[in-house]
Short mmCIF file of C-alpha atoms and ligand atoms in Angstrom, two decimals:
data_model
loop_
_atom_site.label_atom_id
_atom_site.label_comp_id
_atom_site.label_asym_id
_atom_site.label_seq_id
_atom_site.Cartn_x
_atom_site.Cartn_y
_atom_site.Cartn_z
CA MET A 70 0.00 0.00 0.00
CA GLU A 71 1.19 3.49 -0.85
CA ILE A 72 0.00 6.85 0.50
CA ARG A 73 0.37 9.74 -1.96
CA ALA A 74 -1.39 12.89 -3.10
CA LEU A 75 -4.55 12.45 -5.17
CA ARG A 76 -3.97 12.63 -8.94
CA SER A 77 -6.53 13.94 -11.43
CA SER A 78 -6.30 10.58 -13.22
CA ASP A 79 -7.37 8.59 -10.12
CA ASP A 80 -10.74 6.87 -10.51
CA ARG A 81 -12.73 7.90 -7.44
CA SER A 82 -16.06 6.52 -8.63
CA ALA A 83 -15.68 3.09 -7.00
CA PHE A 84 -14.92 4.44 -3.52
CA HIS A 85 -17.57 3.70 -0.86
CA SER A 86 -17.01 4.46 2.81
CA GLY A 87 -20.66 3.97 3.71
CA ASP A 88 -20.93 7.67 4.57
CA GLU A 89 -22.75 9.39 1.70
CA ALA A 90 -21.50 12.91 2.52
CA LEU A 91 -17.85 11.81 2.67
CA ASP A 92 -18.19 9.81 -0.56
CA ARG A 93 -19.86 12.73 -2.36
CA PHE A 94 -17.11 15.09 -1.22
CA PHE A 95 -14.44 12.66 -2.45
CA ARG A 96 -16.07 12.08 -5.86
CA GLN A 97 -17.23 15.63 -6.63
CA PHE A 98 -15.12 18.14 -4.71
CA ALA A 99 -11.76 16.71 -3.61
CA GLY A 100 -10.33 17.04 -7.14
CA GLN A 101 -11.50 20.56 -7.93
CA ASN A 102 -10.59 21.82 -4.45
CA GLN A 103 -7.05 20.53 -4.94
CA PHE A 104 -6.34 21.07 -8.66
CA ARG A 105 -8.39 24.17 -9.47
CA HIS A 106 -8.83 26.13 -6.24
CA TYR A 107 -5.78 24.96 -4.19
CA LEU A 108 -7.90 24.82 -1.03
CA GLY A 109 -6.31 21.70 0.39
CA VAL A 110 -4.79 18.38 -0.55
CA THR A 111 -6.32 14.92 -0.44
CA TYR A 112 -3.95 12.04 0.22
CA VAL A 113 -5.01 8.58 -0.89
CA ALA A 114 -4.01 5.13 0.31
CA VAL A 115 -3.78 3.01 -2.83
CA GLU A 116 -3.06 -0.55 -3.75
CA GLY A 117 -2.60 -0.86 -7.51
CA GLN A 118 -5.55 1.03 -9.03
CA GLN A 119 -7.78 0.69 -5.96
CA ILE A 120 -8.26 3.58 -3.57
CA LEU A 121 -8.50 2.15 -0.06
CA GLY A 122 -8.90 5.41 1.85
CA PHE A 123 -8.36 9.15 1.79
CA ALA A 124 -7.48 12.03 4.11
CA THR A 125 -8.06 15.69 3.20
CA VAL A 126 -5.94 18.36 4.85
CA ALA A 127 -5.55 22.14 4.72
CA PRO A 128 -3.79 24.68 6.92
CA ARG A 129 -5.97 26.58 9.40
CA HIS A 130 -5.73 29.02 12.25
CA ILE A 131 -7.44 28.47 15.58
CA ASP A 132 -8.07 30.73 18.52
CA VAL A 133 -5.77 29.84 21.42
CA ASP A 134 -8.51 30.49 23.97
CA SER A 135 -10.58 27.65 22.52
CA LEU A 136 -7.88 25.03 23.18
CA PRO A 137 -7.83 22.73 26.21
CA GLU A 138 -6.11 24.42 29.18
CA SER A 139 -3.01 22.20 29.01
CA ALA A 140 -2.46 22.95 25.30
CA ARG A 141 -3.06 26.69 25.78
CA ARG A 142 -0.33 27.33 28.33
CA LYS A 143 2.38 29.77 27.31
CA LEU A 144 1.01 30.28 23.80
CA PRO A 145 0.58 33.82 22.46
CA ARG A 146 -2.99 35.18 22.39
CA TYR A 147 -3.40 35.44 18.61
CA PRO A 148 -4.73 32.76 16.23
CA ILE A 149 -2.15 30.01 15.81
CA PRO A 150 -1.37 27.91 12.71
CA VAL A 151 -2.48 24.28 12.72
CA LEU A 152 -3.03 21.55 10.16
CA GLY A 153 -6.72 20.73 9.71
CA LEU A 154 -7.78 17.17 8.92
CA GLY A 155 -11.18 17.86 7.41
CA ARG A 156 -12.07 14.38 6.22
CA LEU A 157 -10.81 10.84 6.65
CA ALA A 158 -12.50 7.73 5.28
CA VAL A 159 -11.66 4.13 4.46
CA ASP A 160 -13.45 2.03 1.84
CA LEU A 161 -15.85 -0.53 3.33
CA THR A 162 -13.84 -3.35 1.73
CA ALA A 163 -10.63 -2.21 3.43
CA ARG A 164 -11.87 -1.53 6.98
CA SER A 165 -10.08 -2.75 10.11
CA LYS A 166 -6.81 -3.46 8.32
CA GLY A 167 -4.93 -0.47 9.65
CA VAL A 168 -5.53 1.84 6.65
CA GLY A 169 -7.17 4.55 8.79
CA VAL A 170 -4.30 4.48 11.28
CA GLN A 171 -1.72 4.70 8.49
CA LEU A 172 -3.49 7.68 6.91
CA LEU A 173 -3.65 9.42 10.28
CA ARG A 174 0.06 8.74 10.91
CA PHE A 175 0.79 10.19 7.47
CA VAL A 176 -1.12 13.36 8.39
CA LEU A 177 0.81 13.70 11.68
CA THR A 178 4.08 13.35 9.73
CA LEU A 179 2.91 16.09 7.34
CA ALA A 180 2.10 18.34 10.33
CA SER A 181 5.53 17.67 11.81
CA LYS A 182 7.20 18.69 8.52
CA MET A 183 4.98 21.76 8.37
CA ALA A 184 6.09 22.65 11.94
CA SER A 185 9.72 22.59 10.75
CA GLU A 186 9.14 24.40 7.49
CA THR A 187 6.37 26.97 8.04
CA GLY A 188 5.05 26.55 11.60
CA CYS A 189 2.28 24.30 12.92
CA ALA A 190 1.20 24.15 16.57
CA GLY A 191 -0.85 20.96 16.22
CA VAL A 192 -3.52 19.07 14.30
CA VAL A 193 -7.26 19.74 14.41
CA VAL A 194 -9.71 17.11 13.19
CA ASP A 195 -13.41 17.47 12.43
CA ALA A 196 -14.31 14.11 13.89
CA LYS A 197 -17.54 12.23 13.57
CA PRO A 198 -18.78 11.41 17.08
CA ALA A 199 -18.61 7.68 16.20
CA ALA A 200 -14.90 8.04 15.43
CA ARG A 201 -14.05 9.87 18.67
CA ARG A 202 -12.31 6.88 20.26
CA PHE A 203 -10.29 6.27 17.08
CA TYR A 204 -8.72 9.73 17.52
CA GLU A 205 -8.49 9.53 21.32
CA LYS A 206 -6.15 6.55 20.94
CA PHE A 207 -3.69 8.97 19.31
CA GLY A 208 -4.10 11.48 22.13
CA PHE A 209 -6.57 13.85 20.44
CA ARG A 210 -8.88 15.73 22.83
CA THR A 211 -12.14 17.53 22.12
CA PHE A 212 -12.24 21.31 22.32
CA GLU A 213 -14.68 24.16 21.65
CA PRO A 214 -13.63 26.30 18.70
CA LEU A 215 -14.47 29.98 19.04
CA GLU A 216 -14.08 30.67 15.34
CA GLY A 217 -13.02 29.06 12.10
CA GLN A 218 -15.85 26.49 11.94
CA SER A 219 -18.16 26.57 8.97
CA GLU A 220 -20.81 24.52 7.25
CA ALA A 221 -18.07 23.36 4.90
CA HIS A 222 -16.87 21.18 7.77
CA PRO A 223 -19.85 18.95 8.45
CA CYS A 224 -18.12 16.65 10.96
CA PRO A 225 -19.21 18.23 14.20
CA LEU A 226 -16.70 17.19 16.88
CA PRO A 227 -13.48 19.23 16.80
CA MET A 228 -10.48 17.47 18.38
CA TYR A 229 -6.90 18.65 18.89
CA LEU A 230 -3.43 17.12 19.25
CA SER A 231 -0.54 19.49 19.96
CA MET A 232 2.77 19.40 18.09
CA ARG A 233 4.50 18.93 21.44
CA GLU A 234 2.61 15.66 21.87
CA ILE A 235 3.22 14.63 18.26
CA ARG A 236 6.95 15.32 18.59
CA ALA A 237 7.08 13.43 21.90
CA SER A 238 6.48 10.29 19.86
CA THR A 239 9.65 8.95 18.23
CA GLU A 240 7.58 8.17 15.13
CA PHE A 241 7.40 11.83 14.17
CA PRO A 242 10.89 13.30 14.30
CA PRO A 243 11.44 17.02 13.67
C1 COA B 546 -12.80 5.67 11.25
C2 COA B 546 -12.16 4.95 10.05
C3 COA B 546 -11.42 5.97 9.20
C4 COA B 546 -11.17 3.90 10.59
O1 COA B 546 -10.52 3.29 9.50
P1 COA B 546 -10.02 1.74 9.54
O2 COA B 546 -9.03 1.58 8.46
O3 COA B 546 -11.18 0.83 9.55
O4 COA B 546 -9.34 1.69 10.97
P2 COA B 546 -8.04 0.89 11.38
O5 COA B 546 -8.09 -0.49 10.86
O6 COA B 546 -6.84 1.68 11.02
O7 COA B 546 -8.33 0.91 12.94
C5 COA B 546 -7.35 0.96 13.85
C6 COA B 546 -7.93 0.97 15.24
O8 COA B 546 -8.99 1.92 15.40
C7 COA B 546 -10.18 1.26 15.83
N1 COA B 546 -11.32 1.89 15.19
C8 COA B 546 -11.62 1.87 13.89
N2 COA B 546 -12.75 2.60 13.69
C9 COA B 546 -13.13 3.06 14.90
C10 COA B 546 -14.20 3.85 15.33
N3 COA B 546 -15.13 4.34 14.51
N4 COA B 546 -14.26 4.12 16.67
C11 COA B 546 -13.33 3.63 17.52
N5 COA B 546 -12.29 2.89 17.15
C12 COA B 546 -12.20 2.60 15.86
C13 COA B 546 -10.01 -0.18 15.43
O9 COA B 546 -10.76 -1.04 16.25
C14 COA B 546 -8.52 -0.36 15.62
O10 COA B 546 -8.18 -0.54 16.98
P3 COA B 546 -7.14 -1.67 17.44
O11 COA B 546 -5.88 -1.40 16.66
O12 COA B 546 -7.00 -1.41 18.91
O13 COA B 546 -7.79 -2.94 17.06
C15 COA B 546 -13.23 4.19 9.21
O14 COA B 546 -13.98 3.36 10.07
C16 COA B 546 -14.19 5.08 8.42
O15 COA B 546 -13.90 5.44 7.27
N6 COA B 546 -15.36 5.44 9.02
C17 COA B 546 -16.38 6.22 8.35
C18 COA B 546 -15.98 7.67 8.21
C19 COA B 546 -15.45 8.27 9.51
O16 COA B 546 -16.00 8.08 10.59
N7 COA B 546 -14.34 9.03 9.39
C20 COA B 546 -13.62 9.63 10.51
C21 COA B 546 -14.14 10.96 10.93
S1 COA B 546 -14.41 12.19 9.68
#
């Protein structure tokens, strides 16, 4: 399995996560957002021609005061740069084989590179409530955003993992 950026030639029509909104986004909007509007990048987990899963990311800013107390300490009081994981989904035929975890690890590695190259204080995910425990296993915690949420992010449970915590894991070196 390989994880790489979506290509315009990738056939997205066969992808089914079981979540209609995520599938519609992947089929109709992921390509134009990335190739025409440069709004974010979708990374795909592929095996041969088959797309097993995808993760869509874009840089964001969040208000420090909305973060959990422990993550807020000593940070300046202006909006801070983070990497947003807007959508993550795995095809129904590829579930429970570690694809979701590998995509999430890939996103944390991207955030760690971003921290070195342009600045990134952590990762924010728009989690589905049913996936809360999936993210908690990585250390993500829920928080209440004060701004920056929109109807374009339909997954309603914002969760946060700080770069300090990401870097504390030997998997994500600076
Ligand atoms: C959540 C999702 C991405 C997980 O992908 P996956 O490839 O099936 O997950 P993995 O095989 O990598 O799972 C790894 C671990 O997470 C656990 N896990 C998977 N889905 C979970 C969920 N919804 N809640 C809690 N734990 C979950 C697995 O049991 C496994 O734990 P283990 O290693 O202790 O056995 C996938 O179920 C999915 O696409 N769901 C629908 C869309 C969605 O909810 N997306 C996320 C929020 S936008």
